[in-house]
Amino acid sequence: MLYEGKAKKIFATADADTVLVEYKDEATAFDGTKRGVIQSKGIVNNRMSAALFALLESEGVPTHFIKTIDGRSMLVKRLQIIPVEVVVRNRVAGSLATRLGLPEGTALRSPILETYYKSDELHDPMVCDSHILVMGWATPAQLQRIKELALRVNEVLRPFFLDRSLELVDFKLEFGLYKGEVVLGDEISPDTCRLWDIRTGEKMDKDRFRRDLGGEREAYVEVLQRIEGGVHDV
Ligand code: UDP
């Protein structure tokens, strides 16, 4: 094992260019101060990420995904992580509602893209382009590519989810370098996306855990089933 994070374990493989990602059921929120377990979350996040990475690859977005290994794990390219978290928003929610004093659910005329410095000690502060460039976290060309890819991911995923009666409210992406190229890494799951059911308005994501709404497992499994297009065992 190379690393154990809040929601994933990373293992080395015989190939120095690849690593194995294992998704855990443990859930954390509010900077790790709230902890719990969402049964089967690891399975949902692994299968959902695999499906979405494959979709994005087919739409021209380079990702770290290579193949699924088993229910909870996937083989990925070993990236040199760029320490910037990119959030794309289609509707006001979460920290944006708090920061700007806007009601959750307020529509946005076009997507908002935000960047945060990936640092647990500093609680992931929001940063702007100057910070990223001057600190040398990314070159101008890499930063431009990150933004272009993040907005492209939004363009691909929004209609994909809408076809499954889910609104993609916002999501977080991480990127890294692989052989000099900017590649999408990390995961795309109900842990990292806000997904609202378009008919009921129900939250189908980690806000169920953050806000003690209950039914986390059921919501995660429902999202996976809508993505996989049928009833598969979880
Ligand atoms: N997000 C994430 N990891 C983080 C922070 C945010 O995956 O460390 C996701 C979150 O699930 C949501 C989006 O990014 O889909 C925007 O999150 P926000 O800034 O509103 O923060 P939150 O209020 O969720 O902490």
PDB file of C-alpha atoms and ligand atoms in Angstrom:
ATOM      1  CA  MET A   1       0.000   0.000   0.000  1.00  0.00           C
ATOM      2  CA  LEU A   2       1.377   3.391  -1.022  1.00  0.00           C
ATOM      3  CA  TYR A   3      -1.244   5.598   0.610  1.00  0.00           C
ATOM      4  CA  GLU A   4      -4.481   5.439   2.557  1.00  0.00           C
ATOM      5  CA  GLY A   5      -6.834   8.386   2.295  1.00  0.00           C
ATOM      6  CA  LYS A   6     -10.268   9.086   3.742  1.00  0.00           C
ATOM      7  CA  ALA A   7     -12.143   7.154   1.069  1.00  0.00           C
ATOM      8  CA  LYS A   8      -9.525   5.205  -0.909  1.00  0.00           C
ATOM      9  CA  LYS A   9      -6.404   3.073  -0.607  1.00  0.00           C
ATOM     10  CA  ILE A  10      -3.713   3.169  -3.286  1.00  0.00           C
ATOM     11  CA  PHE A  11      -1.541   0.124  -3.988  1.00  0.00           C
ATOM     12  CA  ALA A  12       1.609  -0.218  -6.089  1.00  0.00           C
ATOM     13  CA  THR A  13       1.596  -2.772  -8.917  1.00  0.00           C
ATOM     14  CA  ALA A  14       4.418  -4.550 -10.764  1.00  0.00           C
ATOM     15  CA  ASP A  15       4.286  -1.710 -13.310  1.00  0.00           C
ATOM     16  CA  ALA A  16       5.730   1.594 -12.022  1.00  0.00           C
ATOM     17  CA  ASP A  17       3.358   3.515 -14.337  1.00  0.00           C
ATOM     18  CA  THR A  18       0.150   2.121 -12.814  1.00  0.00           C
ATOM     19  CA  VAL A  19      -1.467   1.916  -9.370  1.00  0.00           C
ATOM     20  CA  LEU A  20      -4.502   0.107  -7.993  1.00  0.00           C
ATOM     21  CA  VAL A  21      -7.243   2.191  -6.351  1.00  0.00           C
ATOM     22  CA  GLU A  22      -9.483   0.505  -3.776  1.00  0.00           C
ATOM     23  CA  TYR A  23     -12.627   2.392  -2.756  1.00  0.00           C
ATOM     24  CA  LYS A  24     -13.660   2.186   0.910  1.00  0.00           C
ATOM     25  CA  ASP A  25     -17.092   2.437   2.571  1.00  0.00           C
ATOM     26  CA  GLU A  26     -15.818   4.985   5.108  1.00  0.00           C
ATOM     27  CA  ALA A  27     -17.272   8.462   4.684  1.00  0.00           C
ATOM     28  CA  THR A  28     -16.014  11.734   6.114  1.00  0.00           C
ATOM     29  CA  ALA A  29     -17.327  15.277   5.930  1.00  0.00           C
ATOM     30  CA  PHE A  30     -16.541  18.735   7.255  1.00  0.00           C
ATOM     31  CA  ASP A  31     -12.775  18.315   7.017  1.00  0.00           C
ATOM     32  CA  GLY A  32     -12.824  14.826   8.492  1.00  0.00           C
ATOM     33  CA  THR A  33     -14.632  15.890  11.685  1.00  0.00           C
ATOM     34  CA  LYS A  34     -17.732  13.847  10.817  1.00  0.00           C
ATOM     35  CA  ARG A  35     -17.084  10.163  10.227  1.00  0.00           C
ATOM     36  CA  GLY A  36     -19.240   7.224   9.306  1.00  0.00           C
ATOM     37  CA  VAL A  37     -19.753   4.284   7.003  1.00  0.00           C
ATOM     38  CA  ILE A  38     -22.050   4.118   3.989  1.00  0.00           C
ATOM     39  CA  GLN A  39     -22.497   0.410   3.260  1.00  0.00           C
ATOM     40  CA  SER A  40     -21.489  -0.488  -0.341  1.00  0.00           C
ATOM     41  CA  LYS A  41     -20.260   3.067  -1.063  1.00  0.00           C
ATOM     42  CA  GLY A  42     -16.895   1.691  -2.205  1.00  0.00           C
ATOM     43  CA  ILE A  43     -18.597  -0.549  -4.744  1.00  0.00           C
ATOM     44  CA  VAL A  44     -20.840   2.243  -6.044  1.00  0.00           C
ATOM     45  CA  ASN A  45     -17.983   4.744  -6.318  1.00  0.00           C
ATOM     46  CA  ASN A  46     -15.731   2.235  -8.098  1.00  0.00           C
ATOM     47  CA  ARG A  47     -18.379   1.176 -10.642  1.00  0.00           C
ATOM     48  CA  MET A  48     -19.721   4.701 -11.181  1.00  0.00           C
ATOM     49  CA  SER A  49     -16.245   6.168 -11.656  1.00  0.00           C
ATOM     50  CA  ALA A  50     -15.358   3.379 -14.093  1.00  0.00           C
ATOM     51  CA  ALA A  51     -18.486   4.011 -16.176  1.00  0.00           C
ATOM     52  CA  LEU A  52     -18.012   7.790 -16.220  1.00  0.00           C
ATOM     53  CA  PHE A  53     -14.290   7.661 -16.964  1.00  0.00           C
ATOM     54  CA  ALA A  54     -15.008   5.315 -19.896  1.00  0.00           C
ATOM     55  CA  LEU A  55     -17.712   7.693 -21.156  1.00  0.00           C
ATOM     56  CA  LEU A  56     -15.408  10.709 -20.831  1.00  0.00           C
ATOM     57  CA  GLU A  57     -12.562   8.909 -22.640  1.00  0.00           C
ATOM     58  CA  SER A  58     -14.946   8.178 -25.507  1.00  0.00           C
ATOM     59  CA  GLU A  59     -15.732  11.922 -25.597  1.00  0.00           C
ATOM     60  CA  GLY A  60     -12.061  12.908 -25.827  1.00  0.00           C
ATOM     61  CA  VAL A  61     -11.278  13.615 -22.162  1.00  0.00           C
ATOM     62  CA  PRO A  62      -8.082  11.804 -21.121  1.00  0.00           C
ATOM     63  CA  THR A  63      -8.543  10.024 -17.762  1.00  0.00           C
ATOM     64  CA  HIS A  64      -6.357   7.863 -15.535  1.00  0.00           C
ATOM     65  CA  PHE A  65      -8.770   4.890 -15.796  1.00  0.00           C
ATOM     66  CA  ILE A  66      -7.337   1.720 -17.336  1.00  0.00           C
ATOM     67  CA  LYS A  67      -9.676  -1.094 -16.237  1.00  0.00           C
ATOM     68  CA  THR A  68     -11.833  -2.462 -13.449  1.00  0.00           C
ATOM     69  CA  ILE A  69     -10.126  -5.085 -11.303  1.00  0.00           C
ATOM     70  CA  ASP A  70     -12.945  -6.159  -8.991  1.00  0.00           C
ATOM     71  CA  GLY A  71     -16.017  -4.794  -7.206  1.00  0.00           C
ATOM     72  CA  ARG A  72     -14.096  -2.211  -5.218  1.00  0.00           C
ATOM     73  CA  SER A  73     -10.956  -1.590  -7.226  1.00  0.00           C
ATOM     74  CA  MET A  74      -9.659  -0.275 -10.521  1.00  0.00           C
ATOM     75  CA  LEU A  75      -6.277  -0.049 -12.239  1.00  0.00           C
ATOM     76  CA  VAL A  76      -5.273   3.512 -13.111  1.00  0.00           C
ATOM     77  CA  LYS A  77      -2.318   5.403 -14.543  1.00  0.00           C
ATOM     78  CA  ARG A  78       0.026   6.688 -11.861  1.00  0.00           C
ATOM     79  CA  LEU A  79      -0.254  10.464 -12.064  1.00  0.00           C
ATOM     80  CA  GLN A  80       1.883  13.229 -10.711  1.00  0.00           C
ATOM     81  CA  ILE A  81      -0.977  14.988  -8.923  1.00  0.00           C
ATOM     82  CA  ILE A  82      -1.518  18.705  -9.509  1.00  0.00           C
ATOM     83  CA  PRO A  83      -2.472  20.036  -6.029  1.00  0.00           C
ATOM     84  CA  VAL A  84      -5.547  21.913  -7.235  1.00  0.00           C
ATOM     85  CA  GLU A  85      -9.163  20.826  -6.795  1.00  0.00           C
ATOM     86  CA  VAL A  86     -11.480  22.106  -9.498  1.00  0.00           C
ATOM     87  CA  VAL A  87     -15.171  22.623  -8.690  1.00  0.00           C
ATOM     88  CA  VAL A  88     -17.702  23.173 -11.472  1.00  0.00           C
ATOM     89  CA  ARG A  89     -21.145  24.465 -10.490  1.00  0.00           C
ATOM     90  CA  ASN A  90     -24.395  24.586 -12.463  1.00  0.00           C
ATOM     91  CA  ARG A  91     -26.603  25.706  -9.568  1.00  0.00           C
ATOM     92  CA  VAL A  92     -25.911  27.334  -6.187  1.00  0.00           C
ATOM     93  CA  ALA A  93     -25.348  24.836  -3.356  1.00  0.00           C
ATOM     94  CA  GLY A  94     -23.045  24.057  -0.434  1.00  0.00           C
ATOM     95  CA  SER A  95     -20.171  26.439   0.183  1.00  0.00           C
ATOM     96  CA  LEU A  96     -21.224  28.820  -2.602  1.00  0.00           C
ATOM     97  CA  ALA A  97     -24.626  29.341  -0.965  1.00  0.00           C
ATOM     98  CA  THR A  98     -22.851  30.134   2.325  1.00  0.00           C
ATOM     99  CA  ARG A  99     -20.118  32.339   0.840  1.00  0.00           C
ATOM    100  CA  LEU A 100     -22.408  34.533  -1.265  1.00  0.00           C
ATOM    101  CA  GLY A 101     -25.485  34.340   0.960  1.00  0.00           C
ATOM    102  CA  LEU A 102     -27.643  32.894  -1.816  1.00  0.00           C
ATOM    103  CA  PRO A 103     -30.464  30.377  -1.404  1.00  0.00           C
ATOM    104  CA  GLU A 104     -29.474  26.832  -2.248  1.00  0.00           C
ATOM    105  CA  GLY A 105     -30.900  25.941  -5.650  1.00  0.00           C
ATOM    106  CA  THR A 106     -30.477  29.405  -7.218  1.00  0.00           C
ATOM    107  CA  ALA A 107     -29.943  28.967 -10.971  1.00  0.00           C
ATOM    108  CA  LEU A 108     -26.694  30.153 -12.591  1.00  0.00           C
ATOM    109  CA  ARG A 109     -26.696  31.711 -16.060  1.00  0.00           C
ATOM    110  CA  SER A 110     -23.576  29.715 -16.948  1.00  0.00           C
ATOM    111  CA  PRO A 111     -21.287  27.302 -15.088  1.00  0.00           C
ATOM    112  CA  ILE A 112     -18.934  28.629 -12.396  1.00  0.00           C
ATOM    113  CA  LEU A 113     -15.442  27.142 -12.162  1.00  0.00           C
ATOM    114  CA  GLU A 114     -13.554  27.441  -8.871  1.00  0.00           C
ATOM    115  CA  THR A 115     -10.110  26.268  -7.800  1.00  0.00           C
ATOM    116  CA  TYR A 116      -8.934  25.187  -4.350  1.00  0.00           C
ATOM    117  CA  TYR A 117      -5.451  24.351  -3.075  1.00  0.00           C
ATOM    118  CA  LYS A 118      -5.376  20.681  -2.067  1.00  0.00           C
ATOM    119  CA  SER A 119      -4.075  20.825   1.515  1.00  0.00           C
ATOM    120  CA  ASP A 120      -5.681  19.105   4.505  1.00  0.00           C
ATOM    121  CA  GLU A 121      -3.698  21.240   7.005  1.00  0.00           C
ATOM    122  CA  LEU A 122      -4.932  24.440   5.374  1.00  0.00           C
ATOM    123  CA  HIS A 123      -8.489  23.072   4.835  1.00  0.00           C
ATOM    124  CA  ASP A 124      -8.328  23.391   1.026  1.00  0.00           C
ATOM    125  CA  PRO A 125      -8.395  27.201   0.681  1.00  0.00           C
ATOM    126  CA  MET A 126      -9.932  28.704  -2.433  1.00  0.00           C
ATOM    127  CA  VAL A 127      -7.217  30.060  -4.739  1.00  0.00           C
ATOM    128  CA  CYS A 128      -7.192  32.009  -7.994  1.00  0.00           C
ATOM    129  CA  ASP A 129      -5.069  31.641 -11.131  1.00  0.00           C
ATOM    130  CA  SER A 130      -2.280  33.865  -9.787  1.00  0.00           C
ATOM    131  CA  HIS A 131      -1.761  31.631  -6.752  1.00  0.00           C
ATOM    132  CA  ILE A 132      -1.634  28.522  -8.929  1.00  0.00           C
ATOM    133  CA  LEU A 133       0.823  30.036 -11.407  1.00  0.00           C
ATOM    134  CA  VAL A 134       3.080  31.896  -8.965  1.00  0.00           C
ATOM    135  CA  MET A 135       3.319  28.892  -6.609  1.00  0.00           C
ATOM    136  CA  GLY A 136       4.174  26.755  -9.629  1.00  0.00           C
ATOM    137  CA  TRP A 137       1.384  24.215  -9.054  1.00  0.00           C
ATOM    138  CA  ALA A 138       0.636  24.308 -12.798  1.00  0.00           C
ATOM    139  CA  THR A 139       2.030  26.080 -15.846  1.00  0.00           C
ATOM    140  CA  PRO A 140      -0.208  28.523 -17.765  1.00  0.00           C
ATOM    141  CA  ALA A 141      -0.752  25.909 -20.486  1.00  0.00           C
ATOM    142  CA  GLN A 142      -1.606  23.210 -17.933  1.00  0.00           C
ATOM    143  CA  LEU A 143      -4.040  25.503 -16.095  1.00  0.00           C
ATOM    144  CA  GLN A 144      -5.757  26.405 -19.340  1.00  0.00           C
ATOM    145  CA  ARG A 145      -6.055  22.713 -20.215  1.00  0.00           C
ATOM    146  CA  ILE A 146      -7.434  21.876 -16.739  1.00  0.00           C
ATOM    147  CA  LYS A 147     -10.190  24.471 -17.135  1.00  0.00           C
ATOM    148  CA  GLU A 148     -10.993  23.388 -20.691  1.00  0.00           C
ATOM    149  CA  LEU A 149     -11.245  19.733 -19.596  1.00  0.00           C
ATOM    150  CA  ALA A 150     -13.310  20.548 -16.480  1.00  0.00           C
ATOM    151  CA  LEU A 151     -15.894  22.429 -18.558  1.00  0.00           C
ATOM    152  CA  ARG A 152     -15.888  19.652 -21.155  1.00  0.00           C
ATOM    153  CA  VAL A 153     -16.561  17.091 -18.396  1.00  0.00           C
ATOM    154  CA  ASN A 154     -19.552  19.225 -17.376  1.00  0.00           C
ATOM    155  CA  GLU A 155     -20.826  19.326 -20.970  1.00  0.00           C
ATOM    156  CA  VAL A 156     -20.627  15.543 -21.239  1.00  0.00           C
ATOM    157  CA  LEU A 157     -21.962  14.633 -17.789  1.00  0.00           C
ATOM    158  CA  ARG A 158     -24.849  17.106 -17.518  1.00  0.00           C
ATOM    159  CA  PRO A 159     -26.926  15.614 -20.347  1.00  0.00           C
ATOM    160  CA  PHE A 160     -25.823  12.100 -19.370  1.00  0.00           C
ATOM    161  CA  PHE A 161     -27.279  12.557 -15.873  1.00  0.00           C
ATOM    162  CA  LEU A 162     -30.331  14.410 -17.154  1.00  0.00           C
ATOM    163  CA  ASP A 163     -31.179  11.368 -19.311  1.00  0.00           C
ATOM    164  CA  ARG A 164     -31.198   9.464 -16.011  1.00  0.00           C
ATOM    165  CA  SER A 165     -33.462  12.028 -14.300  1.00  0.00           C
ATOM    166  CA  LEU A 166     -30.619  13.509 -12.254  1.00  0.00           C
ATOM    167  CA  GLU A 167     -29.460  17.114 -12.230  1.00  0.00           C
ATOM    168  CA  LEU A 168     -25.711  17.591 -11.931  1.00  0.00           C
ATOM    169  CA  VAL A 169     -25.669  20.527  -9.500  1.00  0.00           C
ATOM    170  CA  ASP A 170     -21.905  20.660  -8.909  1.00  0.00           C
ATOM    171  CA  PHE A 171     -18.834  18.423  -8.740  1.00  0.00           C
ATOM    172  CA  LYS A 172     -15.132  18.361  -7.902  1.00  0.00           C
ATOM    173  CA  LEU A 173     -12.342  17.094 -10.152  1.00  0.00           C
ATOM    174  CA  GLU A 174      -8.632  16.476  -9.700  1.00  0.00           C
ATOM    175  CA  PHE A 175      -6.039  16.352 -12.437  1.00  0.00           C
ATOM    176  CA  GLY A 176      -2.480  15.083 -12.742  1.00  0.00           C
ATOM    177  CA  LEU A 177       0.306  14.695 -15.243  1.00  0.00           C
ATOM    178  CA  TYR A 178       1.023  11.445 -17.068  1.00  0.00           C
ATOM    179  CA  LYS A 179       3.985  11.471 -19.429  1.00  0.00           C
ATOM    180  CA  GLY A 180       3.650  15.257 -19.629  1.00  0.00           C
ATOM    181  CA  GLU A 181      -0.081  15.284 -20.452  1.00  0.00           C
ATOM    182  CA  VAL A 182      -2.864  16.692 -18.216  1.00  0.00           C
ATOM    183  CA  VAL A 183      -5.126  13.765 -17.298  1.00  0.00           C
ATOM    184  CA  LEU A 184      -8.316  13.573 -15.197  1.00  0.00           C
ATOM    185  CA  GLY A 185      -7.717  11.559 -12.006  1.00  0.00           C
ATOM    186  CA  ASP A 186      -9.382  10.808  -8.667  1.00  0.00           C
ATOM    187  CA  GLU A 187     -13.046   9.703  -8.819  1.00  0.00           C
ATOM    188  CA  ILE A 188     -16.474  10.846  -9.991  1.00  0.00           C
ATOM    189  CA  SER A 189     -19.093   9.603  -7.553  1.00  0.00           C
ATOM    190  CA  PRO A 190     -21.891  10.737  -5.223  1.00  0.00           C
ATOM    191  CA  ASP A 191     -19.057  11.645  -2.820  1.00  0.00           C
ATOM    192  CA  THR A 192     -17.754  14.266  -5.258  1.00  0.00           C
ATOM    193  CA  CYS A 193     -20.908  15.346  -7.138  1.00  0.00           C
ATOM    194  CA  ARG A 194     -24.208  16.877  -6.064  1.00  0.00           C
ATOM    195  CA  LEU A 195     -27.014  15.055  -7.860  1.00  0.00           C
ATOM    196  CA  TRP A 196     -30.655  16.037  -7.410  1.00  0.00           C
ATOM    197  CA  ASP A 197     -33.530  13.890  -8.638  1.00  0.00           C
ATOM    198  CA  ILE A 198     -35.284  16.036 -11.261  1.00  0.00           C
ATOM    199  CA  ARG A 199     -38.752  14.797 -10.315  1.00  0.00           C
ATOM    200  CA  THR A 200     -38.634  14.846  -6.516  1.00  0.00           C
ATOM    201  CA  GLY A 201     -35.725  17.247  -5.919  1.00  0.00           C
ATOM    202  CA  GLU A 202     -34.278  14.648  -3.558  1.00  0.00           C
ATOM    203  CA  LYS A 203     -30.539  14.794  -2.872  1.00  0.00           C
ATOM    204  CA  MET A 204     -28.900  11.629  -4.230  1.00  0.00           C
ATOM    205  CA  ASP A 205     -25.352  12.269  -2.990  1.00  0.00           C
ATOM    206  CA  LYS A 206     -23.106  12.780   0.028  1.00  0.00           C
ATOM    207  CA  ASP A 207     -25.290  15.621   1.334  1.00  0.00           C
ATOM    208  CA  ARG A 208     -27.521  12.833   2.700  1.00  0.00           C
ATOM    209  CA  PHE A 209     -24.610  11.926   4.997  1.00  0.00           C
ATOM    210  CA  ARG A 210     -23.387  15.499   5.616  1.00  0.00           C
ATOM    211  CA  ARG A 211     -26.893  16.671   6.620  1.00  0.00           C
ATOM    212  CA  ASP A 212     -28.083  13.476   8.389  1.00  0.00           C
ATOM    213  CA  LEU A 213     -30.910  12.934   5.908  1.00  0.00           C
ATOM    214  CA  GLY A 214     -30.666   9.113   6.092  1.00  0.00           C
ATOM    215  CA  GLY A 215     -30.984   6.680   3.174  1.00  0.00           C
ATOM    216  CA  GLU A 216     -27.409   7.229   1.980  1.00  0.00           C
ATOM    217  CA  ARG A 217     -26.877   3.650   0.823  1.00  0.00           C
ATOM    218  CA  GLU A 218     -30.180   3.564  -1.057  1.00  0.00           C
ATOM    219  CA  ALA A 219     -29.418   6.857  -2.818  1.00  0.00           C
ATOM    220  CA  TYR A 220     -25.904   5.767  -3.859  1.00  0.00           C
ATOM    221  CA  VAL A 221     -27.176   2.424  -5.173  1.00  0.00           C
ATOM    222  CA  GLU A 222     -30.048   4.128  -7.031  1.00  0.00           C
ATOM    223  CA  VAL A 223     -27.593   6.474  -8.782  1.00  0.00           C
ATOM    224  CA  LEU A 224     -25.424   3.528  -9.818  1.00  0.00           C
ATOM    225  CA  GLN A 225     -28.433   1.606 -11.112  1.00  0.00           C
ATOM    226  CA  ARG A 226     -29.559   4.559 -13.209  1.00  0.00           C
ATOM    227  CA  ILE A 227     -26.037   4.823 -14.659  1.00  0.00           C
ATOM    228  CA  GLU A 228     -25.646   1.124 -15.342  1.00  0.00           C
ATOM    229  CA  GLY A 229     -29.107   1.079 -16.890  1.00  0.00           C
ATOM    230  CA  GLY A 230     -30.625  -1.775 -14.955  1.00  0.00           C
ATOM    231  CA  VAL A 231     -30.654  -3.697 -11.770  1.00  0.00           C
ATOM    232  CA  HIS A 232     -27.204  -5.092 -11.070  1.00  0.00           C
ATOM    233  CA  ASP A 233     -26.151  -6.587  -7.766  1.00  0.00           C
ATOM    234  CA  VAL A 234     -24.364  -4.251  -5.401  1.00  0.00           C
TER     235      VAL A 234
HETATM  236  N1  UDP B   1     -16.314  18.479  -3.066  1.00  0.00           N
HETATM  237  C1  UDP B   1     -15.519  17.362  -2.935  1.00  0.00           C
HETATM  238  N2  UDP B   1     -14.447  17.404  -2.093  1.00  0.00           N
HETATM  239  C2  UDP B   1     -14.125  18.495  -1.373  1.00  0.00           C
HETATM  240  C3  UDP B   1     -14.943  19.640  -1.504  1.00  0.00           C
HETATM  241  C4  UDP B   1     -16.023  19.601  -2.360  1.00  0.00           C
HETATM  242  O1  UDP B   1     -15.762  16.348  -3.590  1.00  0.00           O
HETATM  243  O2  UDP B   1     -13.126  18.469  -0.630  1.00  0.00           O
HETATM  244  C5  UDP B   1     -17.464  18.451  -3.983  1.00  0.00           C
HETATM  245  C6  UDP B   1     -18.798  18.431  -3.241  1.00  0.00           C
HETATM  246  O3  UDP B   1     -19.253  17.118  -3.061  1.00  0.00           O
HETATM  247  C7  UDP B   1     -19.707  19.200  -4.165  1.00  0.00           C
HETATM  248  C8  UDP B   1     -18.761  20.195  -4.870  1.00  0.00           C
HETATM  249  O4  UDP B   1     -17.448  19.650  -4.730  1.00  0.00           O
HETATM  250  O5  UDP B   1     -20.249  18.345  -5.144  1.00  0.00           O
HETATM  251  C9  UDP B   1     -18.801  21.590  -4.303  1.00  0.00           C
HETATM  252  O6  UDP B   1     -18.594  21.527  -2.918  1.00  0.00           O
HETATM  253  P1  UDP B   1     -18.719  22.811  -2.000  1.00  0.00           P
HETATM  254  O7  UDP B   1     -17.636  23.777  -2.326  1.00  0.00           O
HETATM  255  O8  UDP B   1     -20.111  23.317  -2.037  1.00  0.00           O
HETATM  256  O9  UDP B   1     -18.333  22.283  -0.564  1.00  0.00           O
HETATM  257  P2  UDP B   1     -19.191  21.496   0.529  1.00  0.00           P
HETATM  258  O10 UDP B   1     -20.218  22.458   1.026  1.00  0.00           O
HETATM  259  O11 UDP B   1     -19.750  20.306  -0.143  1.00  0.00           O
HETATM  260  O12 UDP B   1     -18.147  21.137   1.535  1.00  0.00           O
END
